[in-house]
CSV table of C-alpha atoms in Angstrom, one decimal:
chain,number,residue,atom,x,y,z
L,614,UNK,CA,146.5,-31.0,-96.6
L,615,UNK,CA,143.0,-29.8,-97.0
L,616,UNK,CA,140.9,-31.5,-99.7
L,617,UNK,CA,138.8,-34.6,-100.3
L,618,UNK,CA,140.5,-37.9,-99.9
L,619,UNK,CA,140.6,-40.5,-102.6
L,620,UNK,CA,140.2,-44.1,-101.7
L,621,UNK,CA,141.4,-46.8,-104.1
L,622,UNK,CA,138.5,-48.7,-105.6
L,623,UNK,CA,140.0,-51.9,-104.4
L,624,UNK,CA,140.4,-50.8,-100.8
L,625,UNK,CA,137.0,-52.2,-99.8
L,626,UNK,CA,136.5,-55.9,-99.3
L,627,UNK,CA,135.7,-57.7,-102.6
L,628,UNK,CA,132.9,-60.3,-102.4
L,629,UNK,CA,132.4,-63.1,-104.8
L,630,UNK,CA,129.3,-62.8,-107.0
L,631,UNK,CA,128.0,-61.5,-110.2
L,632,UNK,CA,125.5,-59.0,-111.5
L,633,UNK,CA,122.4,-61.2,-111.8
L,634,UNK,CA,119.3,-60.6,-114.0
L,635,UNK,CA,117.2,-61.1,-110.9
L,636,UNK,CA,118.8,-58.1,-109.0
L,637,UNK,CA,118.6,-55.9,-112.1
L,638,UNK,CA,114.9,-56.5,-112.5
L,639,UNK,CA,114.2,-56.2,-108.8
L,640,UNK,CA,116.0,-52.8,-108.7
L,641,UNK,CA,114.1,-51.6,-111.8
L,642,UNK,CA,110.8,-52.4,-110.2
L,643,UNK,CA,111.8,-50.7,-106.9
L,644,UNK,CA,113.0,-47.6,-108.8
L,645,UNK,CA,109.4,-47.1,-110.0
L,646,UNK,CA,109.0,-45.2,-106.7
L,647,UNK,CA,111.1,-42.4,-108.4
L,648,UNK,CA,108.6,-42.3,-111.3
L,649,UNK,CA,105.9,-41.1,-108.9
L,650,UNK,CA,108.1,-38.3,-107.6
L,651,UNK,CA,109.2,-37.3,-111.1
L,652,UNK,CA,105.6,-37.4,-112.5
L,653,UNK,CA,104.4,-35.0,-109.8
L,654,UNK,CA,107.5,-32.7,-110.3
L,655,UNK,CA,106.7,-32.4,-114.0
L,656,UNK,CA,102.9,-32.3,-114.0
L,657,UNK,CA,102.5,-29.5,-111.5
L,658,UNK,CA,104.1,-26.6,-113.4
L,659,UNK,CA,102.2,-27.6,-116.6
L,660,UNK,CA,98.9,-27.8,-114.9
L,661,UNK,CA,99.3,-24.4,-113.1
L,662,UNK,CA,99.9,-22.8,-116.5
L,663,UNK,CA,96.7,-24.2,-118.0
L,664,UNK,CA,94.0,-21.5,-118.3
L,665,UNK,CA,91.0,-23.8,-117.5
L,666,UNK,CA,92.7,-24.9,-114.3
L,667,UNK,CA,93.4,-21.4,-113.2
L,668,UNK,CA,89.9,-20.2,-114.1
L,669,UNK,CA,88.4,-22.9,-111.9
L,670,UNK,CA,90.7,-22.8,-108.8
L,671,UNK,CA,92.8,-19.6,-109.1
L,672,UNK,CA,90.7,-16.9,-111.0
L,673,UNK,CA,92.7,-14.0,-109.6
L,674,UNK,CA,95.9,-15.5,-111.0
L,675,UNK,CA,94.2,-15.9,-114.4
L,676,UNK,CA,93.2,-12.3,-114.4
L,677,UNK,CA,96.7,-11.2,-113.4
L,678,UNK,CA,98.2,-13.4,-116.2
L,679,UNK,CA,95.9,-11.8,-118.8
L,680,UNK,CA,96.7,-8.2,-117.6
L,681,UNK,CA,98.7,-6.6,-120.4
L,682,UNK,CA,98.9,-3.1,-119.0
L,683,UNK,CA,102.4,-1.6,-118.9
L,684,UNK,CA,102.4,-1.3,-115.1
L,685,UNK,CA,102.3,-5.1,-114.8
L,686,UNK,CA,105.8,-6.7,-114.4
L,687,UNK,CA,106.3,-10.0,-116.2
L,688,UNK,CA,108.2,-11.2,-113.1
L,689,UNK,CA,105.1,-11.0,-110.9
L,690,UNK,CA,102.3,-12.4,-113.1
L,691,UNK,CA,102.0,-15.7,-111.2
L,692,UNK,CA,102.9,-14.4,-107.7
L,693,UNK,CA,100.1,-15.9,-105.6
L,694,UNK,CA,100.6,-17.7,-102.3
L,695,UNK,CA,97.6,-20.0,-102.7
L,696,UNK,CA,98.8,-21.2,-106.1
L,697,UNK,CA,102.3,-22.0,-104.7
L,698,UNK,CA,100.6,-23.8,-101.8
L,699,UNK,CA,99.1,-26.1,-104.3
L,700,UNK,CA,102.6,-27.0,-105.4
L,701,UNK,CA,104.4,-26.9,-102.1
L,702,UNK,CA,101.9,-28.7,-99.8
L,703,UNK,CA,103.0,-32.0,-101.2
L,704,UNK,CA,106.5,-31.5,-100.0
L,705,UNK,CA,105.6,-30.4,-96.5
L,706,UNK,CA,103.5,-33.6,-96.2
L,707,UNK,CA,106.4,-35.7,-97.6
L,708,UNK,CA,108.7,-34.2,-94.9
L,709,UNK,CA,106.3,-35.3,-92.1
L,710,UNK,CA,105.8,-38.7,-93.7
L,711,UNK,CA,109.5,-39.4,-94.0
L,712,UNK,CA,109.8,-39.7,-90.2
L,713,UNK,CA,107.0,-42.3,-90.0
L,714,UNK,CA,108.5,-44.0,-93.0
L,715,UNK,CA,111.8,-44.3,-91.2
L,716,UNK,CA,110.2,-46.3,-88.5
L,717,UNK,CA,108.3,-48.5,-91.0
L,718,UNK,CA,111.4,-49.2,-93.0
L,719,UNK,CA,113.3,-50.3,-90.0
L,720,UNK,CA,110.6,-52.2,-88.2
L,721,UNK,CA,108.8,-54.1,-90.9
L,722,UNK,CA,111.1,-53.7,-93.9
L,723,UNK,CA,111.8,-51.7,-97.1
L,724,UNK,CA,109.2,-53.5,-99.2
L,725,UNK,CA,106.1,-52.5,-97.1
L,726,UNK,CA,107.2,-48.9,-97.1
L,727,UNK,CA,107.2,-48.9,-100.9
L,728,UNK,CA,103.7,-50.4,-100.9
L,729,UNK,CA,102.4,-47.7,-98.5
L,730,UNK,CA,104.0,-45.1,-100.7
L,731,UNK,CA,102.2,-46.4,-103.8
L,732,UNK,CA,98.9,-46.6,-102.0
L,733,UNK,CA,99.1,-43.0,-100.7
L,734,UNK,CA,100.0,-41.7,-104.1
L,735,UNK,CA,97.3,-43.7,-105.9
L,736,UNK,CA,94.5,-42.2,-103.7
L,737,UNK,CA,96.0,-38.7,-103.9
L,738,UNK,CA,96.2,-38.7,-107.7
L,739,UNK,CA,92.5,-39.8,-107.9
L,740,UNK,CA,91.4,-37.1,-105.5
L,741,UNK,CA,93.3,-34.5,-107.6
L,742,UNK,CA,91.9,-35.7,-110.9
L,743,UNK,CA,88.3,-35.5,-109.6
L,744,UNK,CA,88.7,-32.3,-107.5
L,745,UNK,CA,85.8,-30.0,-107.4
L,746,UNK,CA,87.2,-27.4,-105.0
L,747,UNK,CA,90.5,-26.2,-103.6
L,748,UNK,CA,90.1,-28.1,-100.4
L,749,UNK,CA,89.9,-31.4,-102.3
L,750,UNK,CA,92.9,-30.4,-104.4
L,751,UNK,CA,95.0,-29.7,-101.3
L,752,UNK,CA,94.0,-32.9,-99.5
L,753,UNK,CA,95.0,-34.9,-102.6
L,754,UNK,CA,98.3,-33.1,-102.7
L,755,UNK,CA,98.9,-34.0,-99.0
L,756,UNK,CA,98.3,-37.7,-99.8
L,757,UNK,CA,100.6,-37.5,-102.7
L,758,UNK,CA,103.2,-36.1,-100.3
L,759,UNK,CA,102.8,-39.0,-98.0
L,760,UNK,CA,103.4,-41.3,-101.0
L,761,UNK,CA,106.6,-39.4,-102.0
L,762,UNK,CA,107.8,-39.4,-98.4
L,763,UNK,CA,107.5,-43.1,-98.1
L,764,UNK,CA,109.0,-43.9,-101.5
L,765,UNK,CA,112.0,-41.5,-101.1
L,766,UNK,CA,112.7,-43.0,-97.7
L,767,UNK,CA,112.6,-46.7,-98.7
L,768,UNK,CA,113.7,-46.9,-102.4
L,769,UNK,CA,117.2,-45.5,-102.3
L,770,UNK,CA,118.0,-47.6,-99.2
L,771,UNK,CA,116.5,-50.7,-100.9
L,772,UNK,CA,118.6,-50.1,-104.1
L,773,UNK,CA,121.8,-49.6,-102.2
L,774,UNK,CA,121.3,-52.8,-100.1
L,775,UNK,CA,120.4,-55.0,-103.1
L,776,UNK,CA,123.2,-53.8,-105.5
L,777,UNK,CA,126.7,-55.3,-105.6
L,778,UNK,CA,129.2,-52.7,-104.6
L,779,UNK,CA,130.8,-52.4,-108.1
L,780,UNK,CA,127.5,-51.2,-109.7
L,781,UNK,CA,125.8,-49.8,-106.7
L,782,UNK,CA,126.0,-46.3,-108.1
L,783,UNK,CA,124.4,-47.2,-111.4
L,784,UNK,CA,121.6,-49.2,-109.9
L,785,UNK,CA,120.9,-46.6,-107.2
L,786,UNK,CA,120.7,-43.9,-109.9
L,787,UNK,CA,117.9,-45.9,-111.4
L,788,UNK,CA,115.8,-44.1,-108.8
L,789,UNK,CA,116.9,-40.7,-110.3
L,790,UNK,CA,116.5,-42.1,-113.8
L,791,UNK,CA,112.8,-42.9,-113.0
L,792,UNK,CA,112.4,-39.4,-111.6
L,793,UNK,CA,113.6,-37.9,-114.9
L,794,UNK,CA,111.5,-40.2,-117.0
L,795,UNK,CA,108.5,-39.3,-114.8
L,796,UNK,CA,109.2,-35.6,-115.4
L,797,UNK,CA,109.4,-36.1,-119.2
L,798,UNK,CA,106.2,-38.2,-119.3
L,799,UNK,CA,104.4,-35.5,-117.3
L,800,UNK,CA,105.6,-32.8,-119.7
L,801,UNK,CA,104.5,-34.8,-122.7
L,802,UNK,CA,101.1,-35.5,-121.1
L,803,UNK,CA,100.7,-31.8,-120.2
L,804,UNK,CA,101.5,-30.8,-123.8
L,805,UNK,CA,98.8,-33.2,-125.1
L,806,UNK,CA,96.1,-32.5,-122.5
L,807,UNK,CA,96.5,-28.7,-122.7
L,808,UNK,CA,94.4,-28.7,-125.8
L,809,UNK,CA,91.6,-30.7,-124.3
L,810,UNK,CA,88.6,-29.5,-122.3
L,811,UNK,CA,89.4,-30.0,-118.6
L,812,UNK,CA,92.7,-31.7,-119.7
L,813,UNK,CA,94.2,-30.8,-116.3
L,814,UNK,CA,92.0,-33.5,-114.8
L,815,UNK,CA,93.6,-36.1,-117.0
L,816,UNK,CA,97.1,-34.8,-116.3
L,817,UNK,CA,96.6,-35.0,-112.5
L,818,UNK,CA,94.6,-38.3,-112.5
L,819,UNK,CA,97.1,-40.2,-114.7
L,820,UNK,CA,99.5,-40.2,-111.7
L,821,UNK,CA,97.4,-43.1,-110.3
L,822,UNK,CA,98.8,-45.4,-113.1
L,823,UNK,CA,102.5,-45.5,-112.0
L,824,UNK,CA,101.3,-45.6,-108.4
L,825,UNK,CA,99.2,-48.7,-109.2
L,826,UNK,CA,102.2,-50.3,-110.9
L,827,UNK,CA,104.4,-49.7,-107.9
L,828,UNK,CA,101.8,-51.2,-105.6
L,829,UNK,CA,101.5,-54.4,-107.7
L,830,UNK,CA,105.3,-54.5,-108.1
L,831,UNK,CA,106.1,-54.1,-104.5
L,832,UNK,CA,103.9,-57.1,-103.6
L,833,UNK,CA,106.2,-59.3,-105.7
L,834,UNK,CA,109.5,-57.7,-104.7
L,835,UNK,CA,111.8,-59.5,-102.3
L,836,UNK,CA,113.2,-58.0,-99.1
L,837,UNK,CA,116.8,-57.1,-98.8
L,838,UNK,CA,119.2,-59.4,-96.9
L,839,UNK,CA,120.1,-56.5,-94.6
L,840,UNK,CA,116.5,-56.0,-93.6
L,841,UNK,CA,115.9,-59.8,-93.1
L,842,UNK,CA,119.0,-60.0,-90.9
L,843,UNK,CA,117.9,-56.9,-89.0
L,844,UNK,CA,114.6,-58.6,-88.2
L,845,UNK,CA,116.2,-62.0,-87.3
L,846,UNK,CA,115.3,-63.9,-90.5
L,847,UNK,CA,118.9,-65.3,-91.0
L,848,UNK,CA,118.1,-68.3,-93.2
L,849,UNK,CA,115.9,-66.3,-95.5
L,850,UNK,CA,118.7,-63.7,-95.6
L,851,UNK,CA,121.3,-66.3,-96.7
L,852,UNK,CA,118.9,-67.7,-99.3
L,853,UNK,CA,118.3,-64.2,-100.7
L,854,UNK,CA,121.9,-63.3,-100.7
L,855,UNK,CA,122.7,-66.4,-102.8
L,856,UNK,CA,120.0,-65.5,-105.2
L,857,UNK,CA,120.9,-61.9,-105.8
L,858,UNK,CA,124.6,-62.6,-106.0
L,859,UNK,CA,124.3,-65.7,-108.1
L,860,UNK,CA,126.8,-67.7,-106.1
L,861,UNK,CA,126.9,-70.1,-103.2
L,862,UNK,CA,130.0,-68.5,-101.7
L,863,UNK,CA,128.3,-65.7,-99.8
L,864,UNK,CA,129.8,-66.5,-96.3
L,865,UNK,CA,132.1,-63.5,-96.1
L,866,UNK,CA,129.5,-60.9,-97.2
L,867,UNK,CA,126.8,-62.5,-95.0
L,868,UNK,CA,129.1,-62.4,-92.0
L,869,UNK,CA,129.8,-58.7,-92.5
L,870,UNK,CA,126.1,-58.0,-92.8
L,871,UNK,CA,125.5,-60.0,-89.5
L,872,UNK,CA,128.3,-58.1,-87.8
L,873,UNK,CA,126.8,-54.8,-88.9
L,874,UNK,CA,123.3,-55.9,-87.7
L,875,UNK,CA,124.7,-56.9,-84.3
L,876,UNK,CA,126.3,-53.5,-84.0
L,877,UNK,CA,123.0,-51.9,-84.9
L,878,UNK,CA,121.1,-53.8,-82.3
L,879,UNK,CA,123.3,-52.2,-79.6
L,880,UNK,CA,122.0,-48.8,-80.7
L,881,UNK,CA,118.6,-48.2,-79.1
L,882,UNK,CA,118.1,-44.7,-80.6
L,883,UNK,CA,119.4,-44.2,-84.2
L,884,UNK,CA,118.5,-40.5,-84.1
L,885,UNK,CA,120.5,-40.0,-80.9
L,886,UNK,CA,123.3,-42.1,-82.2
L,887,UNK,CA,123.8,-40.3,-85.6
L,888,UNK,CA,124.4,-37.1,-83.6
L,889,UNK,CA,127.4,-38.6,-81.8
L,890,UNK,CA,130.9,-37.6,-83.0
L,891,UNK,CA,131.9,-40.8,-84.7
L,892,UNK,CA,128.9,-40.4,-87.1
L,893,UNK,CA,129.8,-36.8,-87.9
L,894,UNK,CA,130.5,-37.5,-91.6
L,895,UNK,CA,127.1,-39.2,-92.1
L,896,UNK,CA,125.3,-36.5,-90.2
L,897,UNK,CA,127.1,-33.8,-92.2
L,898,UNK,CA,126.4,-35.3,-95.7
L,899,UNK,CA,122.8,-36.4,-94.9
L,900,UNK,CA,122.1,-32.8,-93.8
L,901,UNK,CA,124.0,-30.7,-96.3
L,902,UNK,CA,123.7,-32.7,-99.5
L,903,UNK,CA,119.9,-32.5,-99.7
L,904,UNK,CA,120.0,-28.9,-98.6
L,905,UNK,CA,122.5,-28.0,-101.4
L,906,UNK,CA,120.6,-30.1,-103.9
L,907,UNK,CA,117.5,-27.9,-103.5
L,908,UNK,CA,119.2,-24.5,-103.5
L,909,UNK,CA,120.9,-25.2,-106.9
L,910,UNK,CA,117.7,-23.7,-108.2
L,911,UNK,CA,116.8,-26.8,-110.2
L,912,UNK,CA,113.2,-26.8,-109.0
L,913,UNK,CA,112.8,-23.4,-110.5
L,914,UNK,CA,112.9,-25.4,-113.8
L,915,UNK,CA,111.3,-28.7,-112.7
L,916,UNK,CA,108.3,-27.1,-110.9
L,917,UNK,CA,107.6,-24.0,-112.9
L,918,UNK,CA,109.2,-24.6,-116.3
L,919,UNK,CA,106.0,-23.8,-118.3
L,920,UNK,CA,105.2,-20.9,-116.0
L,921,UNK,CA,108.7,-19.6,-116.2
L,922,UNK,CA,108.8,-19.8,-120.0
L,923,UNK,CA,105.4,-18.1,-120.1
L,924,UNK,CA,106.8,-15.3,-117.9
L,925,UNK,CA,109.7,-14.9,-120.3
L,926,UNK,CA,107.5,-14.4,-123.3
L,927,UNK,CA,107.2,-17.9,-124.7
L,928,UNK,CA,103.6,-18.7,-126.0
L,929,UNK,CA,101.4,-21.3,-124.4
L,930,UNK,CA,102.3,-24.2,-126.6
L,931,UNK,CA,105.9,-23.0,-126.8
L,932,UNK,CA,106.3,-22.9,-123.0
L,933,UNK,CA,105.0,-26.5,-122.7
L,934,UNK,CA,107.2,-27.7,-125.5
L,935,UNK,CA,110.2,-26.0,-124.0
L,936,UNK,CA,109.4,-28.0,-120.8
L,937,UNK,CA,109.3,-31.2,-122.8
L,938,UNK,CA,112.8,-30.4,-124.3
L,939,UNK,CA,114.3,-29.7,-120.9
L,940,UNK,CA,112.7,-33.0,-119.6
L,941,UNK,CA,114.3,-34.9,-122.5
L,942,UNK,CA,117.7,-33.4,-121.7
L,943,UNK,CA,117.2,-34.4,-118.1
L,944,UNK,CA,116.6,-38.1,-119.0
L,945,UNK,CA,119.6,-38.3,-121.4
L,946,UNK,CA,122.0,-36.6,-118.9
L,947,UNK,CA,120.9,-39.1,-116.2
L,948,UNK,CA,121.9,-41.9,-118.5
L,949,UNK,CA,125.3,-40.3,-118.7
L,950,UNK,CA,125.5,-40.4,-114.9
L,951,UNK,CA,124.5,-44.1,-114.8
L,952,UNK,CA,127.3,-44.9,-117.2
L,953,UNK,CA,130.0,-42.9,-115.6
L,954,UNK,CA,129.3,-42.9,-111.8
L,955,UNK,CA,131.0,-46.2,-111.0
L,956,UNK,CA,133.8,-45.5,-113.5
L,957,UNK,CA,134.8,-42.0,-112.7
L,958,UNK,CA,133.4,-41.7,-109.2
L,959,UNK,CA,131.1,-39.4,-107.3
L,960,UNK,CA,133.5,-36.5,-106.7
L,961,UNK,CA,134.3,-35.8,-110.4
L,962,UNK,CA,130.6,-35.7,-111.3
L,963,UNK,CA,129.8,-33.4,-108.4
L,964,UNK,CA,132.6,-31.0,-109.2
L,965,UNK,CA,132.1,-30.8,-113.0
L,966,UNK,CA,128.4,-30.4,-112.5
L,967,UNK,CA,128.8,-27.6,-110.1
L,968,UNK,CA,131.1,-25.6,-112.4
L,969,UNK,CA,128.8,-26.1,-115.3
L,970,UNK,CA,125.7,-25.1,-113.3
L,971,UNK,CA,127.4,-22.0,-112.1
L,972,UNK,CA,128.3,-20.8,-115.6
L,973,UNK,CA,124.8,-21.5,-116.9
L,974,UNK,CA,123.1,-19.7,-114.0
L,975,UNK,CA,125.2,-16.6,-114.5
L,976,UNK,CA,124.5,-16.5,-118.3
L,977,UNK,CA,120.7,-17.1,-117.7
L,978,UNK,CA,120.6,-14.2,-115.2
L,979,UNK,CA,122.5,-11.9,-117.7
L,980,UNK,CA,120.2,-12.8,-120.6
L,981,UNK,CA,117.0,-12.2,-118.6
L,982,UNK,CA,118.4,-9.0,-117.0
L,983,UNK,CA,119.3,-7.5,-120.4
L,984,UNK,CA,115.8,-8.1,-121.8
L,985,UNK,CA,113.6,-7.5,-118.8
L,986,UNK,CA,115.7,-5.2,-116.5
L,987,UNK,CA,114.3,-4.3,-113.2
L,988,UNK,CA,110.8,-3.2,-114.3
L,989,UNK,CA,109.9,-6.6,-115.9
L,990,UNK,CA,109.0,-5.1,-119.2
L,991,UNK,CA,110.2,-6.9,-122.4
L,992,UNK,CA,110.2,-10.1,-124.3
L,993,UNK,CA,112.6,-12.4,-126.2
L,994,UNK,CA,112.9,-12.7,-129.9
L,995,UNK,CA,112.8,-16.3,-131.3
L,996,UNK,CA,116.5,-16.4,-131.6
L,997,UNK,CA,117.1,-15.0,-128.1
L,998,UNK,CA,114.6,-17.5,-126.7
L,999,UNK,CA,116.4,-20.4,-128.3
L,1000,UNK,CA,119.7,-19.2,-126.8
L,1001,UNK,CA,118.1,-19.0,-123.3
L,1002,UNK,CA,116.6,-22.4,-123.7
L,1003,UNK,CA,120.0,-23.8,-124.7
L,1004,UNK,CA,121.7,-22.6,-121.5
L,1005,UNK,CA,118.7,-23.8,-119.4
L,1006,UNK,CA,119.2,-27.2,-121.0
L,1007,UNK,CA,122.9,-27.2,-120.3
L,1008,UNK,CA,122.1,-26.3,-116.7
L,1009,UNK,CA,119.6,-29.1,-116.4
L,1010,UNK,CA,122.1,-31.6,-117.9
L,1011,UNK,CA,124.8,-30.6,-115.4
L,1012,UNK,CA,122.3,-31.2,-112.5
L,1013,UNK,CA,121.1,-34.4,-114.0
L,1014,UNK,CA,124.5,-36.1,-114.1
L,1015,UNK,CA,125.7,-34.7,-110.8
L,1016,UNK,CA,123.6,-33.3,-107.9
L,1017,UNK,CA,120.4,-34.8,-109.1
L,1018,UNK,CA,121.2,-38.6,-108.8
L,1019,UNK,CA,124.2,-38.2,-106.4
L,1020,UNK,CA,122.0,-36.2,-103.9
L,1021,UNK,CA,120.2,-39.5,-103.4
L,1022,UNK,CA,123.0,-42.0,-103.9
L,1023,UNK,CA,125.7,-40.7,-101.6
L,1024,UNK,CA,123.5,-40.3,-98.4
L,1025,UNK,CA,122.0,-43.7,-99.0
L,1026,UNK,CA,125.4,-45.5,-99.3
L,1027,UNK,CA,127.5,-43.9,-96.6
L,1028,UNK,CA,125.4,-44.8,-93.5
L,1029,UNK,CA,126.1,-47.9,-91.5
L,1030,UNK,CA,123.1,-50.1,-90.7
L,1031,UNK,CA,122.7,-48.8,-87.2
L,1032,UNK,CA,122.1,-45.3,-88.4
L,1033,UNK,CA,120.8,-45.9,-91.9
L,1034,UNK,CA,117.1,-45.4,-91.2
L,1035,UNK,CA,117.8,-42.1,-89.4
L,1036,UNK,CA,120.3,-41.0,-92.0
L,1037,UNK,CA,117.9,-41.6,-94.9
L,1038,UNK,CA,115.0,-40.0,-93.0
L,1039,UNK,CA,117.2,-37.0,-92.3
L,1040,UNK,CA,118.1,-36.8,-96.0
L,1041,UNK,CA,114.5,-37.1,-97.2
L,1042,UNK,CA,113.1,-34.7,-94.6
L,1043,UNK,CA,115.7,-31.9,-95.3
L,1044,UNK,CA,115.2,-32.5,-99.0
L,1045,UNK,CA,111.5,-32.1,-98.7
L,1046,UNK,CA,111.7,-29.1,-96.3
L,1047,UNK,CA,113.8,-27.1,-98.8
L,1048,UNK,CA,111.8,-28.4,-101.7
L,1049,UNK,CA,108.7,-27.0,-99.9
L,1050,UNK,CA,110.4,-23.7,-99.2
L,1051,UNK,CA,111.6,-23.2,-102.8
L,1052,UNK,CA,108.2,-24.2,-104.2
L,1053,UNK,CA,106.4,-21.8,-101.9
L,1054,UNK,CA,108.6,-18.7,-102.2
L,1055,UNK,CA,110.1,-19.0,-105.8
L,1056,UNK,CA,107.4,-17.0,-107.6
L,1057,UNK,CA,107.5,-14.3,-104.9
L,1058,UNK,CA,111.3,-14.2,-104.9
L,1059,UNK,CA,111.2,-13.9,-108.7
L,1060,UNK,CA,108.8,-11.0,-108.4
L,1061,UNK,CA,111.1,-9.1,-105.9
L,1062,UNK,CA,114.6,-10.3,-106.8
L,1063,UNK,CA,113.9,-10.4,-110.6
L,1064,UNK,CA,116.9,-11.7,-112.7
L,1065,UNK,CA,119.1,-11.4,-109.5
L,1066,UNK,CA,117.5,-14.6,-108.3
L,1067,UNK,CA,119.6,-16.6,-110.8
L,1068,UNK,CA,122.8,-14.9,-109.5
L,1069,UNK,CA,121.8,-15.9,-105.9
L,1070,UNK,CA,121.4,-19.5,-107.0
L,1071,UNK,CA,124.8,-19.3,-108.8
L,1072,UNK,CA,126.4,-18.1,-105.5
L,1073,UNK,CA,125.0,-21.2,-103.7
L,1074,UNK,CA,126.4,-23.4,-106.4
L,1075,UNK,CA,129.9,-22.0,-105.7
L,1076,UNK,CA,129.6,-22.8,-102.0
L,1077,UNK,CA,128.3,-26.3,-102.5
L,1078,UNK,CA,131.1,-27.1,-105.0
L,1079,UNK,CA,133.7,-26.0,-102.5
L,1080,UNK,CA,131.9,-28.1,-99.8
L,1081,UNK,CA,132.3,-31.3,-102.0
L,1082,UNK,CA,135.9,-30.5,-103.0
L,1083,UNK,CA,137.0,-30.2,-99.4
L,1084,UNK,CA,134.9,-32.7,-97.5
L,1085,UNK,CA,133.6,-35.6,-99.6
L,1086,UNK,CA,135.9,-38.6,-100.1
L,1087,UNK,CA,135.4,-40.9,-103.0
L,1088,UNK,CA,133.0,-43.8,-102.2
L,1089,UNK,CA,132.8,-45.7,-105.5
L,1090,UNK,CA,133.1,-49.5,-105.3
L,1091,UNK,CA,133.3,-49.5,-101.5
L,1092,UNK,CA,130.9,-52.0,-99.9
L,1093,UNK,CA,128.5,-50.2,-97.6
L,1094,UNK,CA,129.6,-52.1,-94.5
L,1095,UNK,CA,133.3,-51.2,-95.3
L,1096,UNK,CA,132.6,-47.5,-95.6
L,1097,UNK,CA,134.4,-46.8,-92.3
L,1098,UNK,CA,137.8,-47.0,-94.1
L,1099,UNK,CA,136.8,-44.1,-96.3
L,1100,UNK,CA,136.4,-41.8,-93.4
L,1101,UNK,CA,139.7,-42.9,-91.8
L,1102,UNK,CA,141.5,-41.9,-95.0
L,1103,UNK,CA,140.1,-38.4,-95.0
L,1104,UNK,CA,142.0,-35.4,-93.6
L,1105,UNK,CA,139.1,-34.2,-91.4
L,1106,UNK,CA,136.8,-37.2,-90.7
L,1107,UNK,CA,139.6,-39.3,-89.3
L,1108,UNK,CA,139.5,-37.0,-86.3
L,1109,UNK,CA,136.0,-38.2,-85.5
L,1110,UNK,CA,135.8,-41.8,-86.7
L,1111,UNK,CA,137.3,-44.5,-84.4
L,1112,UNK,CA,139.7,-47.2,-85.8
L,1113,UNK,CA,138.0,-50.4,-87.0
L,1114,UNK,CA,138.3,-53.3,-84.6
L,1115,UNK,CA,139.7,-56.3,-86.5
L,1116,UNK,CA,138.9,-59.6,-84.9
L,1117,UNK,CA,139.2,-63.1,-86.5
L,1118,UNK,CA,139.8,-61.5,-90.0
L,1119,UNK,CA,136.5,-59.6,-90.0
L,1120,UNK,CA,136.2,-55.9,-89.7
L,1121,UNK,CA,133.7,-54.6,-87.2
L,1122,UNK,CA,132.9,-51.1,-86.3
L,1123,UNK,CA,133.2,-49.9,-82.7
L,1124,UNK,CA,130.0,-48.9,-81.2
L,1125,UNK,CA,129.9,-46.1,-78.6
């Protein structure tokens, strides 16, 4: 029968141990990498709507924005390729950096990758804050992209490897939680600095603060047992496993990690290996989940919220405040995901979030279409604007407890050690590729597709929800190294994944 398979929470091997304060604090520090990503997501749209910023770097956009003639469509007021390049260049750089970060994460550990990410972001934020020309601005964005690429590669893997299986979802979503907090902080800062002379410099430069915190924090972080074993440091791995699990009885979990590492060593080329049939589930989800995450249309809101609200007739202060409101909803809804993901599972959140996003996208498209039509002439009354903002908030909430955090959680937890760096690099690179594409073409698409753009995103949401319903099995409470049993219980993936080899009471994965 077609459909996603459900695997009992107790099906995976249960290890002795408890949730220690040490591992909670460690994961919170590591999740700071998400704060960098979130801060940039939130800060960009606000800065590109500030008049002083536009006058200095994009005067043609400023003149177009101020053009009140009847021939000017509201849909097209910010349509400028150089302006969108300012936003999108970061994500193209992050895509390239993710491949180098994959090698770094595997060869020298998860911790150094986080440090490199913080350093790149720190320098990029300072360059942007002190920028005197467009070239300096773009170079700064590229360095920020390197920072995001390294952090997005290493942090989700670090969190999944440190966390006990029964709370892995909640701790991993700490990364997405930090992204949402970063977006909210950025929106609040934009609202405050918009009234200051050259306030955009402060908005861009403050990004150096969380980057510095991550750099300092990563120096004091411990390395994961998986990474230590991978690099032959077995005694340190045992000591670390005892510390993060809060028990001396770690022999079974340690042995499973060693078995996985030995299997990984037999694989010389993780990129070649992940393309083989028995890793078809990992390849599929590490490819399509980040793709679908971006074509939900969420970055229409996260990148360009103040710009979008201005286009729709909100005033300058009102557009920034509306972005603050959506940012607050984003944070609260992510907390909901943290609380529910290990209780109700990944599938339920994916499916409910998809249905809610679809309904909201359709209603948003109808509301904009009724007021602006095809010629882009019109405006919202205060009451109509409030209704539009309500459905945008409901859409953001649905994403924030489903595709937002789960888009990072699921790819990071399903890959066996031998393909984990390649799988995560694939996840990050595809995510960044389509983030770049959406950031670069959204304002042009809005100009040409008008309100129909929201119906297009709604159509993609239908496709991705069906994809999850049919192909994604439940992975909650399953230890990472036991994930093979999930694929064997699924109607489709069992055709690709070989049976586990059981020897001496330990489960080992066959290696091609």
